[in-house]
Every structure is written in structure tokens, then in C-alpha cells.
Short mmCIF file of C-alpha atoms and ligand atoms in Angstrom, two decimals:
data_model
loop_
_atom_site.label_atom_id
_atom_site.label_comp_id
_atom_site.label_asym_id
_atom_site.label_seq_id
_atom_site.Cartn_x
_atom_site.Cartn_y
_atom_site.Cartn_z
CA MET A 15 38.46 -7.67 -36.18
CA ALA A 16 39.19 -11.03 -34.58
CA LEU A 17 36.51 -13.43 -33.55
CA ILE A 18 36.74 -14.25 -29.85
CA GLU A 19 35.32 -17.30 -28.19
CA VAL A 20 33.90 -16.72 -24.71
CA LYS A 21 33.77 -19.91 -22.70
CA VAL A 22 32.15 -20.83 -19.41
CA PRO A 23 34.75 -20.05 -16.75
CA ASP A 24 35.56 -22.12 -13.71
CA ILE A 25 32.25 -22.20 -11.88
CA GLY A 26 33.33 -24.42 -9.04
CA ASP A 27 30.94 -27.20 -8.16
CA PHE A 28 28.34 -26.07 -10.68
CA LYS A 29 27.83 -28.91 -13.17
CA ASP A 30 25.12 -29.25 -15.79
CA VAL A 31 23.58 -26.03 -14.55
CA ALA A 32 20.61 -24.56 -16.35
CA VAL A 33 20.59 -21.18 -18.04
CA ILE A 34 17.75 -19.25 -16.40
CA GLU A 35 18.39 -15.75 -17.68
CA VAL A 36 19.93 -14.29 -20.82
CA PHE A 37 20.91 -10.65 -20.62
CA VAL A 38 22.26 -10.03 -24.13
CA LYS A 39 21.40 -10.54 -27.78
CA SER A 40 23.27 -10.58 -31.07
CA GLY A 41 24.60 -7.17 -32.01
CA ASP A 42 24.95 -5.97 -28.41
CA ALA A 43 28.16 -4.20 -27.48
CA ILE A 44 29.59 -6.31 -24.68
CA LYS A 45 32.03 -5.08 -22.10
CA VAL A 46 34.55 -7.12 -20.20
CA GLU A 47 32.84 -8.53 -17.10
CA GLN A 48 29.39 -7.74 -18.36
CA SER A 49 26.93 -10.41 -17.27
CA LEU A 50 25.81 -12.52 -20.20
CA ILE A 51 23.62 -15.13 -18.56
CA THR A 52 22.53 -16.46 -15.19
CA VAL A 53 22.83 -20.15 -14.41
CA GLU A 54 21.17 -21.95 -11.60
CA SER A 55 21.82 -25.20 -9.81
CA ASP A 56 19.40 -26.71 -7.31
CA LYS A 57 21.24 -24.78 -4.61
CA ALA A 58 22.15 -21.35 -5.96
CA SER A 59 22.37 -19.16 -9.00
CA MET A 60 25.13 -16.99 -10.44
CA GLU A 61 25.78 -14.64 -13.29
CA ILE A 62 28.37 -15.54 -15.90
CA PRO A 63 30.30 -12.51 -17.14
CA SER A 64 32.04 -12.06 -20.46
CA SER A 65 35.79 -12.56 -20.42
CA HIS A 66 36.24 -10.18 -23.37
CA ALA A 67 34.84 -7.02 -24.91
CA GLY A 68 33.32 -6.97 -28.35
CA VAL A 69 30.13 -7.06 -30.34
CA LEU A 70 28.08 -10.18 -29.72
CA LYS A 71 28.07 -12.14 -32.96
CA GLU A 72 26.40 -15.24 -31.64
CA LEU A 73 25.21 -16.46 -28.28
CA LYS A 74 25.75 -20.19 -28.17
CA VAL A 75 23.33 -20.93 -25.32
CA LYS A 76 19.67 -20.34 -24.77
CA LEU A 77 17.27 -20.47 -21.84
CA GLY A 78 17.06 -23.95 -20.38
CA ASP A 79 20.39 -25.18 -21.81
CA LYS A 80 22.61 -27.05 -19.38
CA ILE A 81 26.20 -25.83 -19.32
CA ASN A 82 29.54 -26.80 -17.80
CA ILE A 83 32.98 -25.30 -17.41
CA GLY A 84 34.67 -24.79 -20.77
CA ASP A 85 31.46 -24.80 -22.84
CA LEU A 86 31.35 -22.26 -25.62
CA LEU A 87 29.13 -19.41 -24.49
CA ALA A 88 29.42 -16.73 -27.11
CA ILE A 89 31.35 -15.51 -30.11
CA LEU A 90 32.34 -11.87 -30.10
CA ASP A 91 33.68 -9.64 -32.82
CA GLY A 92 36.62 -8.32 -30.83
CA VAL A 93 36.81 -4.55 -30.72
CA ASP A 94 39.74 -4.20 -28.42
CA ALA A 95 42.22 -7.00 -28.15
CA VAL A 96 43.92 -5.19 -25.26
CA SER A 97 40.89 -5.69 -23.07
CA ALA A 98 41.06 -9.46 -23.35
CA PRO A 99 43.68 -10.26 -20.71
CA ALA A 100 41.98 -8.04 -18.16
CA ALA A 101 38.96 -10.27 -18.30
CA ALA A 102 40.60 -13.46 -17.22
CA PRO A 103 40.62 -12.95 -13.45
CA ALA A 104 37.06 -11.64 -13.52
CA ALA A 105 35.81 -14.79 -15.16
CA SER A 106 36.90 -16.77 -12.14
CA ALA A 107 35.11 -14.45 -9.74
CA PRO A 108 31.91 -16.47 -9.69
CA ALA A 109 33.87 -19.60 -8.88
CA THR A 110 33.36 -19.00 -5.18
CA PRO A 111 31.68 -22.12 -3.84
CA ALA A 112 27.96 -21.62 -3.87
CA THR A 113 26.16 -21.64 -0.56
CA PRO A 114 22.80 -23.36 -0.29
CA ALA A 115 20.18 -20.75 -1.03
CA ALA A 116 17.02 -22.77 -0.93
CA ALA A 117 15.31 -20.18 1.22
CA PHE A 118 16.93 -17.30 -0.68
CA PRO A 119 18.86 -15.95 2.29
CA ASP A 120 20.16 -12.46 1.74
CA SER A 121 23.29 -13.15 3.72
CA ALA A 122 26.64 -12.00 2.42
CA THR A 123 27.76 -15.62 2.15
CA ALA A 124 24.90 -16.74 -0.02
CA ASN A 125 25.38 -13.81 -2.34
CA ALA A 126 29.13 -14.02 -2.45
CA PRO A 127 29.50 -15.32 -6.03
CA VAL A 128 26.99 -12.82 -7.31
CA MET A 129 28.29 -9.89 -5.34
CA SER A 130 31.85 -10.50 -6.37
CA ALA A 131 30.86 -10.67 -9.99
CA THR A 132 28.77 -7.51 -9.73
CA ALA A 133 31.45 -5.63 -7.85
CA ALA A 134 34.03 -6.60 -10.42
CA ALA A 135 31.80 -5.42 -13.20
CA SER A 136 31.23 -2.11 -11.47
CA SER A 137 34.85 -1.36 -10.88
CA ALA A 138 35.93 -2.55 -14.30
CA THR A 139 33.47 -0.32 -16.09
CA PRO A 140 34.40 3.30 -16.53
CA SER A 141 31.40 5.57 -16.16
CA THR A 142 31.75 6.99 -19.63
CA SER A 143 31.62 3.55 -21.17
CA VAL A 144 28.20 2.69 -19.78
CA GLY A 145 26.53 3.66 -22.98
CA ALA A 146 22.84 4.13 -23.26
CA GLY A 147 22.87 1.70 -26.16
CA VAL A 148 24.16 -1.10 -24.00
CA VAL A 149 21.59 -0.47 -21.32
CA ALA A 150 18.82 -0.14 -23.82
CA SER A 151 19.64 -3.38 -25.57
CA ALA A 152 19.97 -5.17 -22.27
CA SER A 153 16.63 -3.86 -21.13
CA GLY A 154 15.04 -5.13 -24.27
CA LEU A 155 15.95 -8.63 -23.25
CA ALA A 156 15.70 -8.75 -19.53
CA ILE A 157 14.44 -5.83 -17.53
CA ASN A 158 16.03 -7.30 -14.44
CA ALA A 159 19.52 -7.29 -15.86
CA PRO A 160 21.86 -5.14 -13.81
CA ALA A 161 23.62 -2.25 -15.47
CA HIS A 162 25.86 -0.48 -13.04
CA VAL A 163 27.90 2.63 -13.10
CA PRO A 164 30.84 3.06 -10.74
CA GLY A 165 29.62 3.58 -7.22
CA GLY A 166 26.90 1.06 -7.75
CA THR A 167 24.29 3.35 -9.24
CA THR A 168 21.90 1.44 -11.42
CA VAL A 169 21.24 2.91 -14.84
CA GLY A 170 17.57 2.43 -15.52
CA LEU A 171 17.61 -1.21 -14.45
CA PRO A 172 17.17 -2.77 -11.05
CA HIS A 173 20.19 -3.85 -9.08
CA ALA A 174 19.57 -7.24 -7.51
CA SER A 175 21.32 -10.55 -7.10
CA PRO A 176 20.25 -13.51 -9.26
CA SER A 177 18.64 -15.27 -6.32
CA VAL A 178 16.58 -12.18 -5.55
CA ARG A 179 15.66 -11.83 -9.20
CA LYS A 180 14.65 -15.49 -9.30
CA PHE A 181 12.59 -14.97 -6.16
CA ALA A 182 10.91 -11.93 -7.72
CA ARG A 183 10.30 -13.81 -10.95
CA GLU A 184 8.59 -16.65 -9.07
CA LEU A 185 6.26 -14.17 -7.38
CA GLY A 186 5.75 -12.15 -10.54
CA VAL A 187 7.17 -9.05 -8.86
CA PRO A 188 8.24 -6.33 -11.33
CA LEU A 189 11.70 -5.55 -9.95
CA ASP A 190 11.94 -2.29 -11.85
CA GLU A 191 9.13 -0.93 -9.67
CA LEU A 192 11.03 -1.53 -6.41
CA LYS A 193 13.38 0.70 -4.50
CA GLY A 194 16.31 -1.24 -3.07
CA SER A 195 17.14 -0.88 0.60
CA GLY A 196 20.42 -2.76 0.32
CA ASN A 197 23.92 -1.51 -0.15
CA LYS A 198 23.99 1.08 -2.98
CA GLY A 199 20.30 0.62 -3.59
CA ARG A 200 20.52 -3.12 -4.16
CA ILE A 201 17.10 -4.79 -4.03
CA THR A 202 17.02 -7.42 -1.31
CA GLN A 203 14.75 -10.36 -0.75
CA GLU A 204 13.10 -8.38 2.06
CA ASP A 205 12.34 -5.58 -0.42
CA VAL A 206 10.62 -8.09 -2.70
CA GLN A 207 8.65 -9.54 0.22
CA ALA A 208 7.62 -6.09 1.46
CA PHE A 209 6.49 -5.08 -2.03
CA THR A 210 4.48 -8.28 -2.39
CA LYS A 211 2.82 -7.72 0.98
CA SER A 212 2.02 -4.16 0.08
CA VAL A 213 0.44 -5.16 -3.24
CA MET A 214 -1.53 -7.96 -1.57
CA SER A 215 -2.83 -5.63 1.12
CA GLY A 216 -3.81 -3.14 -1.57
CA ALA A 217 -1.52 -0.43 -0.27
CA THR A 218 0.50 -0.51 -3.50
CA GLN A 219 -0.45 -1.11 -7.09
CA THR A 220 1.90 -2.38 -9.74
CA LYS A 221 2.10 -0.32 -12.93
CA ALA A 222 0.21 -3.10 -14.69
CA GLN A 223 -2.61 -2.87 -12.12
CA SER A 224 -2.77 0.91 -12.42
CA ALA A 225 -2.86 0.67 -16.20
CA LYS A 226 -5.90 -1.54 -15.89
CA GLY A 227 -7.65 1.33 -14.16
CA GLY A 228 -7.44 1.11 -10.39
CA SER A 229 -8.16 -1.99 -8.40
CA GLY A 230 -9.37 -4.53 -10.82
CA GLY A 231 -10.65 -1.96 -13.34
CA ASP A 232 -12.93 -3.98 -15.56
CA GLY A 233 -13.23 -6.82 -13.06
CA ALA A 234 -11.18 -9.18 -15.22
CA ALA A 235 -8.62 -9.53 -12.43
CA LEU A 236 -11.40 -10.93 -10.25
CA GLY A 237 -12.56 -13.35 -12.89
CA LEU A 238 -15.82 -11.44 -13.30
CA ILE A 239 -17.75 -11.04 -16.51
CA PRO A 240 -16.88 -7.78 -18.31
CA TRP A 241 -18.43 -4.49 -17.22
CA PRO A 242 -21.45 -3.75 -19.44
CA LYS A 243 -20.56 -1.42 -22.28
CA VAL A 244 -23.60 0.56 -23.32
CA ASP A 245 -23.91 3.25 -25.95
CA PHE A 246 -26.06 5.55 -23.80
CA ALA A 247 -26.39 8.04 -26.67
CA LYS A 248 -28.62 5.51 -28.36
CA PHE A 249 -31.25 6.14 -25.71
CA GLY A 250 -31.04 9.90 -25.30
CA PRO A 251 -28.74 12.92 -25.13
CA ILE A 252 -25.66 12.50 -22.96
CA GLU A 253 -22.71 14.54 -21.71
CA ARG A 254 -19.40 12.89 -20.83
CA LYS A 255 -17.17 14.43 -18.14
CA GLU A 256 -13.86 13.04 -16.92
CA MET A 257 -13.84 12.45 -13.17
CA GLY A 258 -11.52 14.63 -11.11
CA ARG A 259 -8.25 13.37 -9.68
CA ILE A 260 -9.57 13.01 -6.12
CA LYS A 261 -12.62 11.07 -7.21
CA LYS A 262 -10.43 8.75 -9.25
CA ILE A 263 -8.06 8.14 -6.36
CA SER A 264 -10.77 7.70 -3.74
CA GLY A 265 -12.78 5.54 -6.15
CA ALA A 266 -9.92 3.10 -6.62
CA ASN A 267 -9.35 2.97 -2.86
CA LEU A 268 -13.02 2.48 -2.08
CA LEU A 269 -13.32 -0.30 -4.65
CA ARG A 270 -10.32 -2.12 -3.24
CA ASN A 271 -11.58 -1.75 0.33
CA ALA A 272 -15.10 -2.85 -0.58
CA ILE A 273 -13.82 -5.93 -2.37
CA MET A 274 -11.02 -6.99 -0.08
CA ILE A 275 -12.54 -6.45 3.35
CA PRO A 276 -15.18 -8.85 4.64
CA ALA A 277 -17.11 -5.96 6.11
CA VAL A 278 -20.22 -6.10 8.27
CA THR A 279 -22.24 -3.12 9.51
CA ASN A 280 -24.05 -2.93 12.85
CA HIS A 281 -26.71 -0.27 13.25
CA ASP A 282 -27.64 1.18 16.61
CA ASP A 283 -29.09 4.32 18.18
CA ALA A 284 -27.59 6.49 20.89
CA ASP A 285 -29.63 8.74 23.13
CA ILE A 286 -27.95 12.15 22.83
CA THR A 287 -30.75 14.21 24.41
CA ASP A 288 -28.62 15.45 27.30
CA LEU A 289 -25.44 15.72 25.25
CA GLU A 290 -27.14 17.89 22.63
CA ALA A 291 -28.53 20.14 25.40
CA PHE A 292 -25.01 20.44 26.83
CA ARG A 293 -23.57 21.16 23.35
CA VAL A 294 -26.11 23.91 22.71
CA SER A 295 -25.52 25.55 26.11
CA THR A 296 -21.73 25.30 25.68
CA ASN A 297 -21.98 27.03 22.33
CA LYS A 298 -24.09 29.78 23.89
CA GLU A 299 -21.52 30.29 26.64
CA ASN A 300 -18.65 30.23 24.13
CA GLU A 301 -20.35 32.42 21.57
CA LYS A 302 -17.66 35.07 21.84
CA SER A 303 -14.76 32.62 21.41
CA GLY A 304 -15.82 31.88 17.85
CA ILE A 305 -15.37 28.15 18.38
CA LYS A 306 -18.50 26.16 17.65
CA VAL A 307 -18.64 22.82 19.41
CA THR A 308 -19.97 20.17 17.05
CA MET A 309 -21.62 16.83 17.75
CA LEU A 310 -18.86 15.26 15.69
CA ALA A 311 -16.24 16.46 18.19
CA PHE A 312 -18.12 14.71 21.01
CA LEU A 313 -18.36 11.62 18.85
CA ILE A 314 -14.61 11.66 18.30
CA LYS A 315 -13.97 11.80 22.06
CA ALA A 316 -16.53 9.06 22.67
CA CYS A 317 -14.94 6.90 19.97
CA VAL A 318 -11.49 7.32 21.51
CA ALA A 319 -12.88 5.99 24.81
CA ALA A 320 -14.46 3.03 22.97
CA LEU A 321 -11.28 2.38 20.97
CA LYS A 322 -9.31 2.31 24.20
CA LYS A 323 -11.74 -0.18 25.72
CA TYR A 324 -11.78 -2.32 22.54
CA PRO A 325 -8.26 -1.91 21.13
CA GLU A 326 -8.74 -4.24 18.15
CA PHE A 327 -10.86 -1.48 16.60
CA ASN A 328 -7.73 0.69 16.66
CA SER A 329 -5.55 -1.94 15.00
CA SER A 330 -4.47 -2.89 11.48
CA LEU A 331 -3.83 -6.23 9.85
CA ASP A 332 -0.26 -7.01 8.88
CA GLY A 333 -0.20 -10.47 7.36
CA ASP A 334 -1.23 -12.83 10.12
CA ALA A 335 -0.47 -10.26 12.81
CA LEU A 336 -2.48 -7.40 14.25
CA VAL A 337 -0.75 -4.09 14.82
CA TYR A 338 -2.29 -2.34 17.83
CA LYS A 339 -1.71 1.38 17.73
CA ASN A 340 -1.17 3.20 20.99
CA TYR A 341 -2.19 6.48 19.50
CA TRP A 342 -5.65 7.65 18.57
CA HIS A 343 -5.72 9.67 15.35
CA ILE A 344 -9.26 10.04 14.06
CA GLY A 345 -10.11 10.70 10.44
CA PHE A 346 -13.39 12.35 9.47
CA ALA A 347 -14.97 12.24 6.05
CA ALA A 348 -15.39 15.70 4.58
CA ASP A 349 -17.59 16.46 1.63
CA THR A 350 -15.68 18.82 -0.68
CA PRO A 351 -16.39 20.24 -4.14
CA ASN A 352 -13.67 17.94 -5.48
CA GLY A 353 -14.98 14.82 -3.77
CA LEU A 354 -14.60 12.95 -0.53
CA MET A 355 -11.54 13.73 1.59
CA VAL A 356 -10.55 12.41 5.00
CA PRO A 357 -8.59 14.89 7.15
CA VAL A 358 -7.07 13.42 10.29
CA ILE A 359 -7.10 14.91 13.77
CA LYS A 360 -4.03 13.65 15.56
CA ASP A 361 -3.82 12.54 19.22
CA CYS A 362 -7.51 12.97 19.97
CA ASP A 363 -6.98 11.29 23.34
CA LYS A 364 -4.91 14.29 24.45
CA LYS A 365 -7.27 16.97 23.16
CA GLY A 366 -10.48 18.38 24.56
CA VAL A 367 -13.75 18.76 22.67
CA LEU A 368 -13.12 22.48 22.12
CA GLN A 369 -9.72 21.92 20.55
CA ILE A 370 -11.04 19.04 18.42
CA SER A 371 -13.93 21.24 17.22
CA GLN A 372 -11.54 24.01 16.29
CA GLU A 373 -9.11 21.69 14.44
CA MET A 374 -11.99 20.00 12.67
CA SER A 375 -13.36 23.27 11.39
CA GLU A 376 -9.88 24.33 10.18
CA LEU A 377 -9.20 20.97 8.50
CA ALA A 378 -12.66 20.85 6.88
CA LYS A 379 -12.07 24.37 5.50
CA LYS A 380 -8.67 23.36 4.14
CA ALA A 381 -10.21 20.22 2.62
CA ARG A 382 -12.86 22.24 0.83
CA GLU A 383 -10.24 24.66 -0.48
CA GLY A 384 -8.06 21.75 -1.63
CA LYS A 385 -5.25 22.87 0.67
CA LEU A 386 -4.77 19.79 2.85
CA GLY A 387 -1.17 18.59 3.08
CA PRO A 388 -0.32 14.86 3.04
CA ALA A 389 0.44 14.90 6.78
CA GLU A 390 -3.10 16.12 7.44
CA MET A 391 -4.61 13.17 5.60
CA THR A 392 -2.52 10.29 6.87
CA GLY A 393 -2.07 8.25 10.02
CA ALA A 394 -5.71 7.76 10.99
CA THR A 395 -6.45 4.79 13.21
CA PHE A 396 -10.24 5.02 12.93
CA THR A 397 -12.59 7.12 10.81
CA ILE A 398 -15.98 8.73 11.36
CA SER A 399 -18.23 9.60 8.47
CA SER A 400 -20.97 11.98 9.57
CA LEU A 401 -23.95 12.75 7.39
CA GLY A 402 -25.72 14.20 10.42
CA GLY A 403 -25.77 17.70 9.01
CA ILE A 404 -27.47 16.44 5.86
CA GLY A 405 -29.91 13.70 6.78
CA GLY A 406 -30.67 10.03 6.41
CA LYS A 407 -31.16 7.26 8.90
CA TYR A 408 -28.45 4.61 8.53
CA PHE A 409 -25.86 3.76 5.89
CA THR A 410 -23.02 1.32 5.37
CA PRO A 411 -19.71 3.22 5.27
CA ILE A 412 -16.71 1.56 3.62
CA ILE A 413 -13.70 0.96 5.83
CA ASN A 414 -10.71 3.18 5.13
CA ALA A 415 -7.94 0.55 4.87
CA PRO A 416 -5.69 -0.27 6.61
CA GLU A 417 -8.05 0.72 9.40
CA VAL A 418 -10.41 -2.03 10.52
CA ALA A 419 -13.55 -0.10 11.36
CA ILE A 420 -15.45 3.06 10.55
CA LEU A 421 -18.39 4.76 12.23
CA GLY A 422 -21.16 6.22 10.12
CA VAL A 423 -23.41 8.79 11.78
CA CYS A 424 -26.73 10.11 10.50
CA LYS A 425 -29.14 12.82 11.54
CA SER A 426 -30.49 12.67 15.07
CA THR A 427 -34.24 12.77 15.41
CA MET A 428 -36.65 13.07 18.30
CA GLU A 429 -38.21 9.65 18.90
CA PRO A 430 -40.53 8.06 21.44
CA VAL A 431 -38.42 5.83 23.66
CA TRP A 432 -40.01 3.47 26.20
CA ASP A 433 -38.54 4.03 29.69
CA GLY A 434 -40.37 1.10 31.29
CA LYS A 435 -43.42 3.10 32.18
CA ALA A 436 -44.06 5.48 29.32
CA PHE A 437 -42.74 6.68 26.02
CA GLN A 438 -40.40 9.62 26.43
CA PRO A 439 -39.31 12.00 23.68
CA ARG A 440 -35.57 11.41 23.27
CA LEU A 441 -33.09 12.70 20.71
CA MET A 442 -31.72 9.57 19.06
CA LEU A 443 -28.55 9.46 16.96
CA PRO A 444 -28.32 6.66 14.37
CA LEU A 445 -24.93 4.94 14.38
CA SER A 446 -23.64 2.55 11.70
CA LEU A 447 -20.44 0.76 12.60
CA THR A 448 -18.73 -1.12 9.75
CA TRP A 449 -16.02 -3.53 10.85
CA ASP A 450 -13.57 -5.95 9.31
CA HIS A 451 -14.73 -9.46 10.19
CA ARG A 452 -11.18 -10.79 9.89
CA VAL A 453 -10.27 -8.77 12.95
CA ILE A 454 -13.51 -8.10 14.81
CA ASP A 455 -16.36 -10.39 15.80
CA GLY A 456 -20.02 -9.43 15.74
CA ALA A 457 -20.23 -9.58 19.53
CA ALA A 458 -17.31 -7.16 19.89
CA ALA A 459 -18.96 -4.80 17.40
CA ALA A 460 -22.24 -4.89 19.31
CA ARG A 461 -20.36 -4.20 22.55
CA PHE A 462 -18.47 -1.32 20.93
CA ASN A 463 -21.70 0.28 19.75
CA ALA A 464 -23.41 -0.29 23.10
CA PHE A 465 -20.48 1.27 24.95
CA LEU A 466 -20.46 4.20 22.54
CA GLY A 467 -24.19 4.64 23.18
CA GLN A 468 -23.65 4.64 26.94
CA ILE A 469 -20.98 7.32 26.69
CA LEU A 470 -23.04 9.49 24.39
CA SER A 471 -26.05 9.22 26.68
CA ASP A 472 -23.95 10.17 29.70
CA PHE A 473 -20.70 11.80 28.66
CA ARG A 474 -19.32 11.70 32.21
CA ARG A 475 -18.42 8.07 31.43
CA VAL A 476 -15.56 9.34 29.23
CA LEU A 477 -13.81 10.24 32.47
CA LEU A 478 -14.07 6.72 33.90
N1 CAO B 27 -27.79 15.12 13.78
C1 CAO B 27 -28.47 16.26 13.63
N2 CAO B 27 -27.88 17.41 13.27
C2 CAO B 27 -26.56 17.41 13.07
C3 CAO B 27 -25.80 16.23 13.20
C4 CAO B 27 -26.47 15.06 13.58
N3 CAO B 27 -25.82 13.90 13.72
N4 CAO B 27 -24.52 16.53 12.90
C5 CAO B 27 -24.48 17.81 12.59
N5 CAO B 27 -25.71 18.34 12.68
C6 CAO B 27 -26.08 19.72 12.45
C7 CAO B 27 -25.11 20.66 13.06
O1 CAO B 27 -25.41 20.87 14.41
C8 CAO B 27 -25.28 21.86 12.22
O2 CAO B 27 -26.43 22.52 12.62
P1 CAO B 27 -26.37 24.07 13.03
O3 CAO B 27 -25.80 24.78 11.86
O4 CAO B 27 -27.80 24.39 13.30
O5 CAO B 27 -25.52 24.14 14.22
C9 CAO B 27 -25.55 21.29 10.85
O6 CAO B 27 -26.00 19.96 11.06
C10 CAO B 27 -24.38 21.27 9.90
O7 CAO B 27 -23.31 20.58 10.49
P2 CAO B 27 -21.96 20.39 9.66
O8 CAO B 27 -22.14 19.27 8.73
O9 CAO B 27 -21.55 21.66 9.08
O10 CAO B 27 -20.90 20.09 10.75
P3 CAO B 27 -20.44 18.70 11.28
O11 CAO B 27 -19.51 18.97 12.36
O12 CAO B 27 -21.56 17.82 11.63
O13 CAO B 27 -19.68 18.02 10.07
C11 CAO B 27 -18.18 17.71 8.29
C12 CAO B 27 -18.49 18.53 9.54
C13 CAO B 27 -16.89 18.20 7.69
C14 CAO B 27 -18.04 16.26 8.67
C15 CAO B 27 -19.36 17.86 7.33
O14 CAO B 27 -19.46 19.18 6.92
C16 CAO B 27 -19.28 16.98 6.12
O15 CAO B 27 -18.52 17.22 5.17
N6 CAO B 27 -20.09 15.91 6.14
C17 CAO B 27 -20.19 14.99 5.02
C18 CAO B 27 -19.35 13.76 5.27
C19 CAO B 27 -19.56 12.77 4.17
O16 CAO B 27 -19.63 13.12 3.00
N7 CAO B 27 -19.67 11.50 4.54
C20 CAO B 27 -20.00 10.48 3.61
C21 CAO B 27 -18.80 9.68 3.34
S1 CAO B 27 -19.18 8.27 2.44
O17 CAO B 27 -19.46 8.89 0.99
#
């Protein structure tokens, strides 16, 4: 077997460029055109492919080294002398003049050197020769190294240009957890940005975050002192039970939402004396229909009216922007044997109280039986958590992100209310509105609650 020297090919204007990535290690089986390293100038980065096939005997460069055209890159034990000539044109592929990429544009021009090198590698590599061993050894070194099969499919490793990989590296984004939206699944800069946003907003967790046990787990990620570890058995008999799947999922979500949202809760009372009388009489009239009208259904309709009047309560934060939703899907917390679930009633603005009551009863039943589908639990723009059937006065519900507010409702009680001349017995419903202070001000929250109270005390206002 002949020893083959692989040298830095013509890399155009790139001079004294730093090695920023190494994809291979001694002993790796190297194919013609396989990327060995990535170099980076102050303007762009590019992968340097091997001009020959063989087993890597020695890599002559390391991270941080500065290289130039003609420098010795690697020594291979040649396995197939015939493959050598085929490599020559490929080595010049990255010589395309680099385009400034300071802002990591994902334009075809900026990626040209990279794309041409990648494309050459893909077409030069027969599918059968993409051995698992090669991929495995590459992954041991650099999980971001591309390993393509013909047609551009990535084998186990993410497919992204060096500039995108550099961008991801700077942000600490694990590229292997992204799905590429680019040509043949290539990960683009936009994919990296979207993933980062999603992680920052809490909508996505990296594998590392999940492994830590939900959002923050032991609190180390927040710089908190460790969670107290107590041997409870020292103090008395104990029984340890693993939490169910739903509790684990909702727990992680609740923790994230409680920590990340600067939430404030306003408490108020609504006079529902007349509304409750109407509800009771409606149920008497509708006894035969089998549909029981609930206070929660009226609350949903009242909330839709308030959300329409104060649209920021029906919005979501997206970076520095607010997304106002022109649909009114209301989630309601349902207590189930497996834990808290939030079914969603869609388009509540288009439905009457009877229909909402019926859907609510069906969804609550499904929730309790664990039969809710994903579509029945997603898309809410606002949530109501009613403990009215159980009891209590006020509580502080946690916002269901990415929503920006949630209404907590407790048990109505008959109370003496001063009408200016005398105390009157009125049925009062305690309301607790929690809102995201990044989006909503205290005054707006007070107005929302007051408006809700007005509607509930005289439901004809819904029609206005
Ligand atoms: N004040 C007084 N009574 C009320 C009331 C209120 N605000 N809301 C409901 N009630 C009454 C109902 O009228 C009903 O009485 P009748 O049987 O005499 O008619 C009784 O309480 C039971 O109501 P319900 O709870 O079955 O029905 P609902 O429409 O009020 O609620 C649902 C449905 C699914 C929201 C509820 O069953 C539930 O799961 N609630 C718990 C939600 C929860 O866990 N929230 C906390 C989340 S944070 O951990």
C-alpha cells in the first residue's frame, strides 16, 4: 500500500485560514471527496475534501492551525490507487471565490463553495460505500460532520453548510436535533434561528434539557442552590410512586410557565344572580334534550366577548412581536384521574352556549377516559380553569404558554352586596385573572375583569 500525501487544494483567496473543524481521525477510512476539515477566514468558511481514498494514517493539522494552498493536510495509506485521479477536480471545487458571509446569509452565492463540495461528495459516493464505520467514526469526532448518501439523504448526521454549523456552534445549538427545511433536508440558518427561538420560548427542549428532568430540573440551570435531598424514610414509613406520564409532562410545562412568565393575578367578583337563574330555568326547559347548560359555557362566551374587546389577551409573544389571533379557541382545565388536561373548544365565537356546553361535556368525558386526540388539546388562545364545582374562593392559575392570560373561577356564593341603600343577597362568582405582564398592563387586566363582570351580570351585553 502506497502512502499518499493529501495537500490543501487551490482555495482561492483563502490565505492563512484557520482550521475550525476536524471531521476525521487516524484510522478512519477516507473516501475521495470526503470532507476532512473546515477552514474559516474572516469572511467565510469552507470544507476541504480529500483528494484521495485511503485509511488516514496521520492528520497533519489540528484545530486552530493556519493553512495555505499546498500545505500537507494528511497522509493516507492508499487503498485504491485508481481512485486518485478522480479526486483532482473535486479538490478544486471549493476554490470558488468566497462571498462575504458575516451575517451568515443562506443565499446560494454565499454557500457556493460549500454546496459544490457537498454536491461533489454526494455524487462521487456510491450508496453502498457509505459504510456505517465511516459514519460512526466521523460522528465520534464531530457530530455536525455531513455524511451523505446519493440523493442527499443524511446518514445519522446533520446536513448543513459550514457557515450554518458555525452559526449553530456559536449559539450552542445541537444540530443533530434539528430537521432541515432546505433542499434535501439541509439545515438552514433559519432552521437554527427557529430552533433557538423555540427553545428560548420554552416550546422546545433540547435533549440535554430533557435529560436534566424537564425545565431546569434541579434548578442548576437557573443558578439556584440544589433541591433539598432528604431521606424521608429516616422520619417515618414512606411509599414511593413514579408520577404518571401526563403529570410529568404538565409538571414540566407548568414549571417553565411559572418561571418564565412575569405573571400577575387580579381577583374580582362577578354578580351572576340573574345569569344563574337563567341557567337553571334553561336547564329545566331543556331537560329532555339531555344537554345541561353549565356556568362554564356562559363564562366561555363572556370571555370571548372580553377577548374581542381586549385583543392583547388573545395574543401570543413571538420575540419582540405580538401575534394577535383572529380566532377564539378556548381551553378549559379538566381534572382527570391521570392529572390535569386542557381540552380546547374551537371557534367559540361562532357557537352558542348550548353547543359549547355539549362539546365541553364530550371533551371532558374524553379527557377523563384518556381518549383526547392531539387536535382536541391544541390551538387554544385563552384558557379557563374552573374549580367552581369543587369550592374555594380565589386562586392563582398558571398561564398556559404561549397564551398570555388565564381565568381562574371558583365557587359562587350568596353574599350581601350594598346597592347604595341596602345590602342585597347576590350570587357572587370569584374570578382570578392571571396575565403576562410583558404583554398586558394592570389597568388592562382590571378593565378586562370589570368588563367580564358586566357581561356576567347582564348577559345581554354579549350581543352588543
Ligand atoms: N359556582 C358554584 N357552583 C358551580 C360552579 C361555580 N362557579 N361551577 C360549577 N358549579 C356546579 C355545577 O352547577 C354543578 O352543580 P349541579 O350538579 O348541581 O348542576 C357542579 O358544580 C359540578 O360542576 P362540574 O364541575 O361537573 O361542571 P363544570 O362545567 O363546572 O366543570 C370541568 C367541568 C371539566 C371544568 C370540571 O369538571 C373540572 O374538571 N374542574 C376542575 C378543573 C381544574 O382542575 N382546575 C384546576 C387547574 S389548576 O390545577
